[in-house]
Amino acid sequence: MNWTEGYIAEIDYTVGYFPELNPLRTRFALTSRGVQSRDISRPTYLELGFGHGVPFAIHAAVCPGEFWGTDFNPGQAAGAQDLIAASGADAKAFDVSFTELAERSDLPEFDVIALHGIWSWVSPENRRVIVDIARRKLKPGGVFYVSYNVAPGWTPLVPVRDLLQIHAARAGNEGDGIVARLDAALDFAEKLAESGSLYFKQNPTAIERLKKMRDRNRKYVVHELSNAEWHPMPFAQLVEELGPGKLTFGATATLTEQFNGLHLSAEGQAIVAGIADLVLRETARDFLENAQFRRDYFLRGPRSLPSLVQTERMRKFRFVLGIDPKRFTFEIKGSLGTAKLQESIYAPVLDALNAEGARIKTLHEVEELVLPRGVSLAQAVQALTLMIAKNAVHLAQDDADIEWARPRAAALNLHLLDRARTNADINFLASPVSGSGIPVGRLDQLFLLARCQGKQSRAEWVEQSWQILSSQGQRVQKDGKRIEPEDENRVELGKIVEEFEAERLPVFLRLGLV
């Protein structure tokens, strides 16, 4: 087998930022569940399979620590190295396989080992190498983050994925390219469904998922379904495979999953509450939710935090408002649908975070502001947790760490803003305040670029952005439709930039993006 080991290298994967990889977010998720890890405030950190390396480069730039990572694809590794060089971060990014990485004599012991979107798409042999790296190189009390496709949610699509693979291999034309072969395979599968296929009749969710694939980014669909290795697995199998690494489940990394009411019926919550065995309890949850994807923190020796210590540590976490409060919506999505957020709880928390110029506040400070309005500590914690999940609030680093991160964030962000002139793939900037990536769309990046280059007025921001777009034959979109006339593009850009200056720019400044 060649260096790709069956993994798709013909087409790049999508570019994303995954907050669960962030060390501060990890500390918060574990502490809020009463789980004690080793100190990861300045971690020695290893990311396996970092893809384009956007989270890896951002964290290396704005999170104090020592960062190591690898991705087998040399093009992706080179892109990650460019991002790291732009920030001036001291991070090591390789293009070696997991086996080659494990054989390095200079590999240190790590506080955190993380892999996102890797586990389900590599061979059993590579999974064993990953576990061996954790066994030998993860420190006691260290954190192991893993995300993976999980049964039962993927089960109905397993035969469909096999069908797509067979069609692409036997009916597809190699010269057409992998995207065209996948599209042809999807067409064929839909024809079978429309021709009375008993499988699709008896598994209606399979055809629903198949049709949804049409609307997904083709890069995502190719990498999801066309790799030689594809292994959705039950939680119990993951636990068994991680066992030789002395890894034990600590907590879900998905913050909304901490609140059963968003995902389980009252009857389901009662069932889960009555199950003492961890593996059976999580398996039951997956069936109740029909889970398709999990994000989990395992630990090499988790310990329980005494409730008093947990409360003390929680009160020290710091928070910063990440949106204009007027844009906050009192709802959140869960497995059961959209849930309403109690305004009598969330509004006081919003007000507290927005008070005093929206300065950073500890949980203790928020607590003091909301208690007079009838909001308890537990309610404030739940509100802040779900607001983080909604990207309405961000965790904030200590002041010393923020100042340490500012020059690296500034350098990386200037690089990303310049990149936005010709590319719309990275829709994130690095925040020294939160120590994380912040979603910023391409137009906002172009406005920020103009501002960084000394343009002061909205008219100048519009003009420079329009010149960049028009020189490449690009246009603004409104309601999903491309606007063609130049004057209409300028008018629409003017509307967007006005909202940007009033609502989003103050947030970006607060988060230290520029």
Coordinates of N, CA and C in Angstrom, one line a residue, residues 59 87 497 506:
H59 N -4.0 27.4 18.1 CA -3.7 27.1 19.5 C -2.2 27.3 19.8
S87 N 2.7 33.1 12.5 CA 2.5 33.6 13.9 C 3.8 33.7 14.6
V497 N -21.4 46.3 5.7 CA -20.3 47.0 6.4 C -20.9 47.9 7.5
P506 N -17.0 45.8 17.3 CA -16.8 45.9 18.7 C -16.4 44.5 19.4

